[in-house]
């Protein structure tokens, strides 16, 4: 839950631009739910993780692990920040709960600091801010080298931080000299991952014929994307819900925008389309509002073929049953062979022959049933006749059964 909150916190703080990159270090401490967690993000990709159970910062991507083998100072700084922040956050959260008269319930303290770099203008913007229960708490002002509070509850914390001159110098050094430099190194060393472009799968979704239509895109990277509905080529601002971007577990993203059909007549459907745009990519993905391409629960229940849902389980069951019948048949044949060698052919053969015939009949019945289920044609009449014939051979010798020619074409 904390990791999902960090991802959402990171996304909401991101300024969408086709030429900006960011490096953000986020720390979160929650009272009563989960202990301290820290994550380093580069362009919305998790690079480094730390928590209460780790005594050091842990790089996540393999390419970053290789990079840090020859750049140990990176891991040393993140480890130092994680260990320092664990103690600071626990103490600060207790101070804030008392200052804000919130000694009961679950409360959360967040910190996010880092930089954004524009690779066209070379402009760098740094930031360091705290939040409490999702609301702004205070922010570091690099010009005055002091903390600016957003609520009186933070006065005690501000006073404490303003008096830590060595700590302020370290923060200012990182924001001014280190952050953008390291960001560029990560973008260069991990460019095949961080600067890749993944195209999404875009679909139109609808729960019922009268409900709104959702235009849903998933699997894209980076997160700098927009999606909207158009009418006659013009972007719609009314009768639509604002798009939201969310992270996927595979480190890609998804977005969804809804069109309310109450404003759309059936004759005007062809005038509407959904547009997906990914930053720094010229081509757009456009899907026309068309009933034929909409995926819905109703379509799934009516149109999905039985093979798509049940074939796997049916074939596993039939396969198991088929193998079992084969084993029984082999045993019977073996017994008959032994009986023949002992000159007990007449009595023993008649004893096992009906069972063998029945087993063969069941095998052919299973195979024919599966074939009939898959093809649903009338070509099985001949096969069913053979099944009935086999079943009536119980009073004959097994050799009579073996001489029957099976004409099943499956």
mmCIF file of C-alpha atoms in Angstrom:
data_model
loop_
_atom_site.group_PDB
_atom_site.id
_atom_site.type_symbol
_atom_site.label_atom_id
_atom_site.label_comp_id
_atom_site.label_asym_id
_atom_site.label_seq_id
_atom_site.Cartn_x
_atom_site.Cartn_y
_atom_site.Cartn_z
ATOM 1 C CA UNK A 1 0.000 0.000 0.000
ATOM 2 C CA UNK A 2 2.832 2.395 0.857
ATOM 3 C CA UNK A 3 4.562 1.740 -2.480
ATOM 4 C CA UNK A 4 1.342 2.502 -4.378
ATOM 5 C CA UNK A 5 0.974 5.705 -2.358
ATOM 6 C CA UNK A 6 4.538 6.713 -3.222
ATOM 7 C CA UNK A 7 3.850 6.092 -6.919
ATOM 8 C CA UNK A 8 0.690 8.175 -6.811
ATOM 9 C CA UNK A 9 2.450 10.939 -4.811
ATOM 10 C CA UNK A 10 5.230 11.000 -7.400
ATOM 11 C CA UNK A 11 2.840 11.135 -10.347
ATOM 12 C CA UNK A 12 0.704 13.915 -8.914
ATOM 13 C CA UNK A 13 3.782 16.062 -8.359
ATOM 14 C CA UNK A 14 5.052 15.559 -11.893
ATOM 15 C CA UNK A 15 4.839 18.392 -14.405
ATOM 16 C CA UNK A 16 4.011 16.922 -17.811
ATOM 17 C CA UNK A 17 6.422 18.073 -20.482
ATOM 18 C CA UNK A 18 7.960 16.341 -23.487
ATOM 19 C CA UNK A 19 11.517 17.516 -22.657
ATOM 20 C CA UNK A 20 11.752 17.361 -18.863
ATOM 21 C CA UNK A 21 13.365 14.655 -16.755
ATOM 22 C CA UNK A 22 13.233 14.321 -12.994
ATOM 23 C CA UNK A 23 15.058 12.674 -10.104
ATOM 24 C CA UNK A 24 13.086 12.485 -6.857
ATOM 25 C CA UNK A 25 13.838 10.922 -3.497
ATOM 26 C CA UNK A 26 10.678 10.217 -1.505
ATOM 27 C CA UNK A 27 10.439 9.188 2.145
ATOM 28 C CA UNK A 28 7.272 8.164 3.984
ATOM 29 C CA UNK A 29 6.623 7.262 7.600
ATOM 30 C CA UNK A 30 3.177 6.087 8.771
ATOM 31 C CA UNK A 31 2.088 5.660 12.360
ATOM 32 C CA UNK A 32 0.528 2.332 13.225
ATOM 33 C CA UNK A 33 0.395 0.951 9.661
ATOM 34 C CA UNK A 34 3.847 0.442 8.215
ATOM 35 C CA UNK A 35 7.326 1.609 9.099
ATOM 36 C CA UNK A 36 9.611 3.923 7.175
ATOM 37 C CA UNK A 37 9.938 3.536 3.379
ATOM 38 C CA UNK A 38 12.151 5.410 0.909
ATOM 39 C CA UNK A 39 12.230 5.298 -2.888
ATOM 40 C CA UNK A 40 14.381 7.048 -5.501
ATOM 41 C CA UNK A 41 12.552 7.749 -8.752
ATOM 42 C CA UNK A 42 13.976 8.775 -12.131
ATOM 43 C CA UNK A 43 11.311 9.720 -14.679
ATOM 44 C CA UNK A 44 8.703 7.781 -12.679
ATOM 45 C CA UNK A 45 10.861 4.636 -12.583
ATOM 46 C CA UNK A 46 11.916 3.192 -9.234
ATOM 47 C CA UNK A 47 15.709 3.076 -8.957
ATOM 48 C CA UNK A 48 16.534 2.625 -5.259
ATOM 49 C CA UNK A 49 14.522 1.292 -2.336
ATOM 50 C CA UNK A 50 15.045 1.303 1.417
ATOM 51 C CA UNK A 51 12.943 0.562 4.491
ATOM 52 C CA UNK A 52 13.193 -0.153 8.194
ATOM 53 C CA UNK A 53 14.358 -3.712 7.608
ATOM 54 C CA UNK A 54 17.263 -2.710 5.364
ATOM 55 C CA UNK A 55 20.496 -1.259 6.689
ATOM 56 C CA UNK A 56 21.351 0.189 3.293
ATOM 57 C CA UNK A 57 19.784 1.527 0.134
ATOM 58 C CA UNK A 58 19.072 -1.203 -2.411
ATOM 59 C CA UNK A 59 19.259 -0.480 -6.172
ATOM 60 C CA UNK A 60 16.468 -2.180 -8.121
ATOM 61 C CA UNK A 61 17.302 -2.306 -11.887
ATOM 62 C CA UNK A 62 20.213 -4.506 -12.927
ATOM 63 C CA UNK A 63 21.760 -1.724 -14.985
ATOM 64 C CA UNK A 64 21.887 0.517 -11.892
ATOM 65 C CA UNK A 65 23.535 -2.230 -9.853
ATOM 66 C CA UNK A 66 26.270 -2.412 -12.479
ATOM 67 C CA UNK A 67 26.587 1.378 -12.521
ATOM 68 C CA UNK A 68 26.999 1.611 -8.749
ATOM 69 C CA UNK A 69 29.822 -0.939 -8.706
ATOM 70 C CA UNK A 70 32.070 1.776 -10.120
ATOM 71 C CA UNK A 71 30.165 4.696 -8.572
ATOM 72 C CA UNK A 72 29.879 3.665 -4.941
ATOM 73 C CA UNK A 73 29.349 7.255 -3.771
ATOM 74 C CA UNK A 74 25.800 7.107 -5.139
ATOM 75 C CA UNK A 75 24.810 4.181 -2.986
ATOM 76 C CA UNK A 76 26.664 5.613 0.014
ATOM 77 C CA UNK A 77 24.698 8.870 -0.139
ATOM 78 C CA UNK A 78 21.323 7.144 -0.500
ATOM 79 C CA UNK A 79 22.144 4.775 2.346
ATOM 80 C CA UNK A 80 23.171 7.694 4.551
ATOM 81 C CA UNK A 81 19.955 9.561 3.727
ATOM 82 C CA UNK A 82 17.818 6.520 4.438
ATOM 83 C CA UNK A 83 19.395 5.820 7.817
ATOM 84 C CA UNK A 84 19.247 9.473 8.879
ATOM 85 C CA UNK A 85 15.659 9.917 7.717
ATOM 86 C CA UNK A 86 14.395 6.851 9.586
ATOM 87 C CA UNK A 87 15.197 8.394 12.969
ATOM 88 C CA UNK A 88 14.240 11.913 11.952
ATOM 89 C CA UNK A 89 10.852 10.896 10.541
ATOM 90 C CA UNK A 90 9.836 8.882 13.586
ATOM 91 C CA UNK A 91 10.657 11.751 15.956
ATOM 92 C CA UNK A 92 9.149 14.405 13.681
ATOM 93 C CA UNK A 93 5.916 12.487 13.209
ATOM 94 C CA UNK A 94 5.449 12.301 16.984
ATOM 95 C CA UNK A 95 6.119 16.040 17.275
ATOM 96 C CA UNK A 96 3.562 16.853 14.575
ATOM 97 C CA UNK A 97 0.892 14.648 16.129
ATOM 98 C CA UNK A 98 1.260 16.525 19.416
ATOM 99 C CA UNK A 99 1.501 19.949 17.761
ATOM 100 C CA UNK A 100 -1.605 19.331 15.673
ATOM 101 C CA UNK A 101 -3.476 17.683 18.577
ATOM 102 C CA UNK A 102 -3.773 14.415 16.650
ATOM 103 C CA UNK A 103 -2.480 11.826 19.061
ATOM 104 C CA UNK A 104 -4.934 9.166 17.867
ATOM 105 C CA UNK A 105 -5.453 7.561 14.467
ATOM 106 C CA UNK A 106 -3.057 6.853 11.616
ATOM 107 C CA UNK A 107 -0.983 9.755 10.295
ATOM 108 C CA UNK A 108 1.622 10.003 7.553
ATOM 109 C CA UNK A 109 4.681 12.194 7.073
ATOM 110 C CA UNK A 110 6.133 12.547 3.570
ATOM 111 C CA UNK A 111 9.187 14.205 2.111
ATOM 112 C CA UNK A 112 10.035 14.625 -1.554
ATOM 113 C CA UNK A 113 13.151 16.348 -2.809
ATOM 114 C CA UNK A 114 15.110 16.370 -6.031
ATOM 115 C CA UNK A 115 15.244 18.203 -9.322
ATOM 116 C CA UNK A 116 13.757 18.552 -12.797
ATOM 117 C CA UNK A 117 15.982 19.110 -15.817
ATOM 118 C CA UNK A 118 14.914 20.447 -19.199
ATOM 119 C CA UNK A 119 17.200 18.827 -21.765
ATOM 120 C CA UNK A 120 16.462 21.527 -24.357
ATOM 121 C CA UNK A 121 16.844 24.701 -22.301
ATOM 122 C CA UNK A 122 19.200 23.120 -19.710
ATOM 123 C CA UNK A 123 17.056 24.732 -17.002
ATOM 124 C CA UNK A 124 17.157 22.975 -13.625
ATOM 125 C CA UNK A 125 14.499 23.348 -10.933
ATOM 126 C CA UNK A 126 15.153 21.933 -7.488
ATOM 127 C CA UNK A 127 12.689 21.292 -4.681
ATOM 128 C CA UNK A 128 12.500 19.926 -1.153
ATOM 129 C CA UNK A 129 9.116 19.775 0.533
ATOM 130 C CA UNK A 130 7.306 17.931 3.283
ATOM 131 C CA UNK A 131 3.710 16.802 3.502
ATOM 132 C CA UNK A 132 1.580 15.678 6.413
ATOM 133 C CA UNK A 133 -1.444 13.434 5.810
ATOM 134 C CA UNK A 134 -1.294 14.352 2.130
ATOM 135 C CA UNK A 135 -1.332 18.121 2.722
ATOM 136 C CA UNK A 136 1.547 20.590 2.247
ATOM 137 C CA UNK A 137 3.551 21.031 5.422
ATOM 138 C CA UNK A 138 6.686 23.042 4.569
ATOM 139 C CA UNK A 139 9.134 23.715 1.736
ATOM 140 C CA UNK A 140 12.815 24.606 1.576
ATOM 141 C CA UNK A 141 13.643 28.034 0.125
ATOM 142 C CA UNK A 142 17.073 27.909 -1.504
ATOM 143 C CA UNK A 143 17.377 31.683 -1.710
ATOM 144 C CA UNK A 144 16.876 32.332 1.995
ATOM 145 C CA UNK A 145 18.176 28.901 3.099
ATOM 146 C CA UNK A 146 15.179 28.534 5.399
ATOM 147 C CA UNK A 147 11.999 26.456 5.637
ATOM 148 C CA UNK A 148 8.630 27.976 4.750
ATOM 149 C CA UNK A 149 5.683 26.400 6.583
ATOM 150 C CA UNK A 150 2.137 25.953 5.302
ATOM 151 C CA UNK A 151 0.525 25.293 8.682
ATOM 152 C CA UNK A 152 1.233 26.488 12.246
ATOM 153 C CA UNK A 153 1.568 22.832 13.297
ATOM 154 C CA UNK A 154 4.984 22.790 11.592
ATOM 155 C CA UNK A 155 6.464 25.684 13.610
ATOM 156 C CA UNK A 156 8.399 23.471 16.004
ATOM 157 C CA UNK A 157 9.821 21.355 13.165
ATOM 158 C CA UNK A 158 10.757 24.481 11.168
ATOM 159 C CA UNK A 159 12.629 25.961 14.109
ATOM 160 C CA UNK A 160 14.541 22.715 14.581
ATOM 161 C CA UNK A 161 15.523 22.442 10.906
ATOM 162 C CA UNK A 162 16.467 26.112 10.524
ATOM 163 C CA UNK A 163 19.061 25.684 13.262
ATOM 164 C CA UNK A 164 20.755 22.724 11.558
ATOM 165 C CA UNK A 165 23.169 24.758 9.430
ATOM 166 C CA UNK A 166 25.359 21.815 8.422
ATOM 167 C CA UNK A 167 22.305 19.877 7.326
ATOM 168 C CA UNK A 168 21.039 22.876 5.340
ATOM 169 C CA UNK A 169 24.401 23.168 3.578
ATOM 170 C CA UNK A 170 24.257 19.487 2.620
ATOM 171 C CA UNK A 171 20.719 19.837 1.262
ATOM 172 C CA UNK A 172 21.617 22.924 -0.743
ATOM 173 C CA UNK A 173 24.717 21.211 -2.169
ATOM 174 C CA UNK A 174 22.727 18.190 -3.280
ATOM 175 C CA UNK A 175 19.958 20.263 -4.868
ATOM 176 C CA UNK A 176 22.348 22.651 -6.594
ATOM 177 C CA UNK A 177 25.286 20.501 -7.688
ATOM 178 C CA UNK A 178 24.557 16.800 -7.305
ATOM 179 C CA UNK A 179 20.973 16.076 -8.300
ATOM 180 C CA UNK A 180 20.984 17.214 -11.934
ATOM 181 C CA UNK A 181 24.458 15.745 -12.502
ATOM 182 C CA UNK A 182 23.425 12.319 -11.271
ATOM 183 C CA UNK A 183 20.157 12.483 -13.166
ATOM 184 C CA UNK A 184 22.049 12.987 -16.427
ATOM 185 C CA UNK A 185 24.331 10.072 -15.584
ATOM 186 C CA UNK A 186 21.344 7.781 -14.987
ATOM 187 C CA UNK A 187 19.679 8.907 -18.206
ATOM 188 C CA UNK A 188 22.855 8.188 -20.142
ATOM 189 C CA UNK A 189 23.801 4.866 -18.532
ATOM 190 C CA UNK A 190 20.237 3.527 -18.418
ATOM 191 C CA UNK A 191 18.968 5.213 -21.571
ATOM 192 C CA UNK A 192 17.720 1.974 -23.121
ATOM 193 C CA UNK A 193 15.368 1.657 -20.166
ATOM 194 C CA UNK A 194 14.724 5.176 -18.893
ATOM 195 C CA UNK A 195 14.446 6.818 -22.320
ATOM 196 C CA UNK A 196 12.568 4.014 -24.044
ATOM 197 C CA UNK A 197 9.144 4.475 -25.616
ATOM 198 C CA UNK A 198 6.464 1.840 -25.072
ATOM 199 C CA UNK A 199 3.240 2.088 -27.046
ATOM 200 C CA UNK A 200 0.013 1.201 -25.250
ATOM 201 C CA UNK A 201 -2.913 -1.033 -26.010
ATOM 202 C CA UNK A 202 -5.970 1.209 -26.432
ATOM 203 C CA UNK A 203 -9.524 -0.091 -26.057
ATOM 204 C CA UNK A 204 -13.060 1.204 -25.729
ATOM 205 C CA UNK A 205 -14.835 -0.285 -22.711
ATOM 206 C CA UNK A 206 -18.485 -0.229 -21.651
ATOM 207 C CA UNK A 207 -20.284 -2.029 -18.815
ATOM 208 C CA UNK A 208 -23.812 -1.863 -20.238
ATOM 209 C CA UNK A 209 -25.308 -0.536 -23.509
ATOM 210 C CA UNK A 210 -26.519 2.608 -21.729
ATOM 211 C CA UNK A 211 -23.459 3.349 -19.596
ATOM 212 C CA UNK A 212 -20.571 5.694 -20.402
ATOM 213 C CA UNK A 213 -17.780 4.595 -22.754
ATOM 214 C CA UNK A 214 -14.259 4.514 -21.345
ATOM 215 C CA UNK A 215 -11.244 4.974 -23.578
ATOM 216 C CA UNK A 216 -8.515 3.006 -21.817
ATOM 217 C CA UNK A 217 -4.803 2.872 -22.695
ATOM 218 C CA UNK A 218 -2.347 0.675 -20.795
ATOM 219 C CA UNK A 219 1.283 -0.368 -21.142
ATOM 220 C CA UNK A 220 2.805 2.948 -22.239
ATOM 221 C CA UNK A 221 6.054 4.578 -21.120
ATOM 222 C CA UNK A 222 6.988 7.262 -20.171
ATOM 223 C CA UNK A 223 4.041 8.635 -18.237
ATOM 224 C CA UNK A 224 4.042 11.923 -20.156
ATOM 225 C CA UNK A 225 0.906 11.229 -22.146
ATOM 226 C CA UNK A 226 -2.535 12.723 -22.698
ATOM 227 C CA UNK A 227 -5.771 11.196 -23.898
ATOM 228 C CA UNK A 228 -9.049 12.906 -24.760
ATOM 229 C CA UNK A 229 -12.293 12.605 -26.712
ATOM 230 C CA UNK A 230 -12.973 14.632 -29.851
ATOM 231 C CA UNK A 231 -16.082 15.565 -31.776
ATOM 232 C CA UNK A 232 -15.604 16.532 -35.405
ATOM 233 C CA UNK A 233 -11.863 16.785 -34.732
ATOM 234 C CA UNK A 234 -12.238 19.213 -31.823
ATOM 235 C CA UNK A 235 -11.276 18.320 -28.259
ATOM 236 C CA UNK A 236 -14.215 17.876 -25.899
ATOM 237 C CA UNK A 237 -14.218 19.543 -22.497
ATOM 238 C CA UNK A 238 -17.830 18.836 -21.591
ATOM 239 C CA UNK A 239 -19.495 15.460 -21.062
ATOM 240 C CA UNK A 240 -16.133 13.816 -20.324
ATOM 241 C CA UNK A 241 -14.306 12.914 -17.134
ATOM 242 C CA UNK A 242 -10.741 14.161 -16.730
ATOM 243 C CA UNK A 243 -8.043 11.655 -17.565
ATOM 244 C CA UNK A 244 -5.918 10.171 -14.787
ATOM 245 C CA UNK A 245 -2.557 8.384 -15.140
ATOM 246 C CA UNK A 246 -1.794 5.426 -12.882
ATOM 247 C CA UNK A 247 1.282 3.150 -12.626
ATOM 248 C CA UNK A 248 1.175 -0.522 -13.597
ATOM 249 C CA UNK A 249 3.128 -3.216 -11.772
ATOM 250 C CA UNK A 250 5.393 -3.751 -14.804
ATOM 251 C CA UNK A 251 6.625 -0.116 -14.559
ATOM 252 C CA UNK A 252 4.458 1.077 -17.403
ATOM 253 C CA UNK A 253 1.396 3.295 -17.082
ATOM 254 C CA UNK A 254 -2.298 3.413 -17.840
ATOM 255 C CA UNK A 255 -4.772 6.202 -18.492
ATOM 256 C CA UNK A 256 -8.544 6.355 -18.777
ATOM 257 C CA UNK A 257 -10.970 8.997 -20.037
ATOM 258 C CA UNK A 258 -14.757 8.607 -20.026
ATOM 259 C CA UNK A 259 -17.346 9.848 -22.535
ATOM 260 C CA UNK A 260 -20.893 10.241 -21.171
ATOM 261 C CA UNK A 261 -23.278 8.816 -23.773
ATOM 262 C CA UNK A 262 -26.191 10.837 -22.421
ATOM 263 C CA UNK A 263 -24.891 13.664 -24.605
ATOM 264 C CA UNK A 264 -24.380 11.515 -27.714
ATOM 265 C CA UNK A 265 -27.150 10.470 -30.082
ATOM 266 C CA UNK A 266 -26.838 7.208 -32.020
ATOM 267 C CA UNK A 267 -26.702 9.148 -35.294
ATOM 268 C CA UNK A 268 -23.673 11.149 -34.098
ATOM 269 C CA UNK A 269 -21.458 8.243 -32.991
ATOM 270 C CA UNK A 270 -19.304 8.462 -36.096
ATOM 271 C CA UNK A 271 -18.422 12.080 -35.227
ATOM 272 C CA UNK A 272 -16.603 11.055 -32.034
ATOM 273 C CA UNK A 273 -13.167 9.552 -31.561
ATOM 274 C CA UNK A 274 -10.625 8.987 -28.780
ATOM 275 C CA UNK A 275 -7.064 10.296 -29.169
ATOM 276 C CA UNK A 276 -3.962 9.090 -27.302
ATOM 277 C CA UNK A 277 -0.774 11.181 -27.496
ATOM 278 C CA UNK A 278 2.632 10.191 -26.102
ATOM 279 C CA UNK A 279 5.183 12.929 -25.503
ATOM 280 C CA UNK A 280 7.953 13.405 -28.075
ATOM 281 C CA UNK A 281 6.112 11.053 -30.470
ATOM 282 C CA UNK A 282 4.490 12.574 -33.546
ATOM 283 C CA UNK A 283 2.001 9.793 -34.279
ATOM 284 C CA UNK A 284 -1.276 9.616 -32.368
ATOM 285 C CA UNK A 285 -3.474 6.608 -31.682
ATOM 286 C CA UNK A 286 -7.050 7.354 -32.745
ATOM 287 C CA UNK A 287 -10.066 5.088 -32.192
ATOM 288 C CA UNK A 288 -13.478 5.942 -33.617
ATOM 289 C CA UNK A 289 -16.520 5.581 -31.396
ATOM 290 C CA UNK A 290 -17.975 2.423 -32.911
ATOM 291 C CA UNK A 291 -20.203 -0.193 -31.313
ATOM 292 C CA UNK A 292 -18.310 -2.924 -33.142
ATOM 293 C CA UNK A 293 -15.011 -2.203 -31.355
ATOM 294 C CA UNK A 294 -16.410 -1.637 -27.858
ATOM 295 C CA UNK A 295 -15.622 -4.359 -25.326
ATOM 296 C CA UNK A 296 -18.355 -4.971 -22.765
ATOM 297 C CA UNK A 297 -19.636 -7.531 -20.294
ATOM 298 C CA UNK A 298 -22.604 -8.162 -22.563
ATOM 299 C CA UNK A 299 -20.373 -8.968 -25.532
ATOM 300 C CA UNK A 300 -18.290 -11.312 -23.422
ATOM 301 C CA UNK A 301 -21.291 -13.303 -22.219
ATOM 302 C CA UNK A 302 -22.951 -13.566 -25.633
ATOM 303 C CA UNK A 303 -20.138 -13.693 -28.122
ATOM 304 C CA UNK A 304 -17.383 -15.599 -26.398
ATOM 305 C CA UNK A 305 -17.179 -19.102 -27.830
ATOM 306 C CA UNK A 306 -17.195 -22.149 -25.514
ATOM 307 C CA UNK A 307 -13.760 -23.126 -26.811
ATOM 308 C CA UNK A 308 -12.180 -19.928 -25.454
ATOM 309 C CA UNK A 309 -13.439 -20.546 -21.941
ATOM 310 C CA UNK A 310 -13.652 -24.319 -21.468
ATOM 311 C CA UNK A 311 -11.350 -26.036 -23.961
ATOM 312 C CA UNK A 312 -8.400 -26.141 -21.635
ATOM 313 C CA UNK A 313 -10.237 -27.754 -18.733
ATOM 314 C CA UNK A 314 -12.155 -30.103 -21.030
ATOM 315 C CA UNK A 315 -9.014 -31.334 -22.748
ATOM 316 C CA UNK A 316 -7.219 -31.880 -19.436
ATOM 317 C CA UNK A 317 -10.123 -33.954 -18.130
ATOM 318 C CA UNK A 318 -10.514 -35.978 -21.325
ATOM 319 C CA UNK A 319 -6.758 -36.525 -21.540
ATOM 320 C CA UNK A 320 -6.634 -37.870 -17.997
ATOM 321 C CA UNK A 321 -9.645 -40.118 -18.609
ATOM 322 C CA UNK A 322 -8.186 -41.323 -21.903
ATOM 323 C CA UNK A 323 -4.874 -42.303 -20.265
ATOM 324 C CA UNK A 324 -6.747 -44.149 -17.529
ATOM 325 C CA UNK A 325 -8.746 -46.140 -20.077
ATOM 326 C CA UNK A 326 -5.610 -47.015 -22.019
ATOM 327 C CA UNK A 327 -4.020 -48.405 -18.847
ATOM 328 C CA UNK A 328 -7.090 -50.553 -18.197
ATOM 329 C CA UNK A 329 -7.096 -51.761 -21.812
ATOM 330 C CA UNK A 330 -3.404 -52.719 -21.692
ATOM 331 C CA UNK A 331 -3.994 -54.674 -18.513
ATOM 332 C CA UNK A 332 -6.891 -56.584 -20.089
ATOM 333 C CA UNK A 333 -4.904 -57.415 -23.222
ATOM 334 C CA UNK A 334 -2.045 -58.607 -21.058
ATOM 335 C CA UNK A 335 -4.359 -60.872 -19.074
ATOM 336 C CA UNK A 336 -5.846 -62.349 -22.235
ATOM 337 C CA UNK A 337 -2.387 -63.028 -23.660
ATOM 338 C CA UNK A 338 -1.335 -64.786 -20.483
ATOM 339 C CA UNK A 339 -4.526 -66.781 -20.445
ATOM 340 C CA UNK A 340 -4.004 -67.867 -24.038
ATOM 341 C CA UNK A 341 -0.514 -69.101 -23.266
ATOM 342 C CA UNK A 342 -1.940 -71.159 -20.442
ATOM 343 C CA UNK A 343 -4.531 -72.662 -22.786
ATOM 344 C CA UNK A 344 -7.441 -70.994 -20.997
ATOM 345 C CA UNK A 345 -8.503 -69.061 -24.007
ATOM 346 C CA UNK A 346 -12.167 -69.969 -24.225
ATOM 347 C CA UNK A 347 -13.265 -69.158 -20.700
ATOM 348 C CA UNK A 348 -10.899 -66.323 -19.819
ATOM 349 C CA UNK A 349 -11.194 -64.563 -23.172
ATOM 350 C CA UNK A 350 -14.935 -64.470 -22.858
ATOM 351 C CA UNK A 351 -14.437 -63.183 -19.328
ATOM 352 C CA UNK A 352 -12.384 -60.130 -20.337
ATOM 353 C CA UNK A 353 -13.571 -59.471 -23.876
ATOM 354 C CA UNK A 354 -16.770 -57.608 -22.919
ATOM 355 C CA UNK A 355 -14.767 -55.315 -20.626
ATOM 356 C CA UNK A 356 -12.197 -54.627 -23.340
ATOM 357 C CA UNK A 357 -14.910 -53.839 -25.840
ATOM 358 C CA UNK A 358 -16.549 -51.460 -23.393
ATOM 359 C CA UNK A 359 -13.239 -49.716 -22.689
ATOM 360 C CA UNK A 360 -12.624 -49.200 -26.411
ATOM 361 C CA UNK A 361 -16.140 -47.912 -26.792
ATOM 362 C CA UNK A 362 -15.609 -45.374 -24.017
ATOM 363 C CA UNK A 363 -12.324 -44.201 -25.563
ATOM 364 C CA UNK A 364 -13.908 -43.660 -28.941
ATOM 365 C CA UNK A 365 -16.889 -42.007 -27.296
ATOM 366 C CA UNK A 366 -14.654 -39.491 -25.499
ATOM 367 C CA UNK A 367 -12.675 -38.671 -28.631
ATOM 368 C CA UNK A 368 -15.817 -38.307 -30.717
ATOM 369 C CA UNK A 369 -17.449 -36.156 -28.037
ATOM 370 C CA UNK A 370 -14.513 -33.747 -27.964
ATOM 371 C CA UNK A 371 -14.473 -33.578 -31.730
ATOM 372 C CA UNK A 372 -18.212 -32.961 -31.877
ATOM 373 C CA UNK A 373 -17.898 -30.260 -29.220
ATOM 374 C CA UNK A 374 -15.201 -28.422 -31.172
ATOM 375 C CA UNK A 375 -16.625 -28.678 -34.682
ATOM 376 C CA UNK A 376 -20.352 -28.854 -33.917
ATOM 377 C CA UNK A 377 -21.011 -30.489 -37.254
ATOM 378 C CA UNK A 378 -23.007 -33.514 -38.324
ATOM 379 C CA UNK A 379 -20.025 -35.604 -39.378
ATOM 380 C CA UNK A 380 -20.114 -37.810 -36.300
ATOM 381 C CA UNK A 381 -23.037 -40.085 -37.306
ATOM 382 C CA UNK A 382 -20.698 -42.746 -38.614
ATOM 383 C CA UNK A 383 -18.594 -42.568 -35.451
ATOM 384 C CA UNK A 384 -21.599 -42.945 -33.168
ATOM 385 C CA UNK A 385 -22.695 -45.994 -35.151
ATOM 386 C CA UNK A 386 -19.270 -47.523 -34.581
ATOM 387 C CA UNK A 387 -19.540 -46.834 -30.854
ATOM 388 C CA UNK A 388 -22.835 -48.677 -30.697
ATOM 389 C CA UNK A 389 -21.335 -51.542 -32.684
ATOM 390 C CA UNK A 390 -18.367 -51.812 -30.343
ATOM 391 C CA UNK A 391 -20.624 -51.797 -27.336
ATOM 392 C CA UNK A 392 -22.610 -54.770 -28.684
ATOM 393 C CA UNK A 393 -19.486 -56.849 -29.245
ATOM 394 C CA UNK A 394 -19.289 -57.863 -25.590
ATOM 395 C CA UNK A 395 -20.154 -61.504 -26.468
ATOM 396 C CA UNK A 396 -17.443 -61.866 -29.088
ATOM 397 C CA UNK A 397 -13.740 -62.547 -28.973
ATOM 398 C CA UNK A 398 -11.403 -59.519 -28.577
ATOM 399 C CA UNK A 399 -9.914 -60.311 -31.981
ATOM 400 C CA UNK A 400 -13.207 -59.346 -33.565
ATOM 401 C CA UNK A 401 -12.898 -55.962 -31.961
ATOM 402 C CA UNK A 402 -9.296 -55.560 -33.057
ATOM 403 C CA UNK A 403 -10.246 -56.272 -36.683
ATOM 404 C CA UNK A 404 -12.706 -53.380 -36.779
ATOM 405 C CA UNK A 405 -11.430 -50.462 -38.839
ATOM 406 C CA UNK A 406 -11.749 -47.117 -37.114
ATOM 407 C CA UNK A 407 -12.623 -44.392 -39.561
ATOM 408 C CA UNK A 408 -12.561 -41.407 -37.217
ATOM 409 C CA UNK A 409 -11.081 -38.358 -38.940
ATOM 410 C CA UNK A 410 -10.456 -35.754 -36.301
#
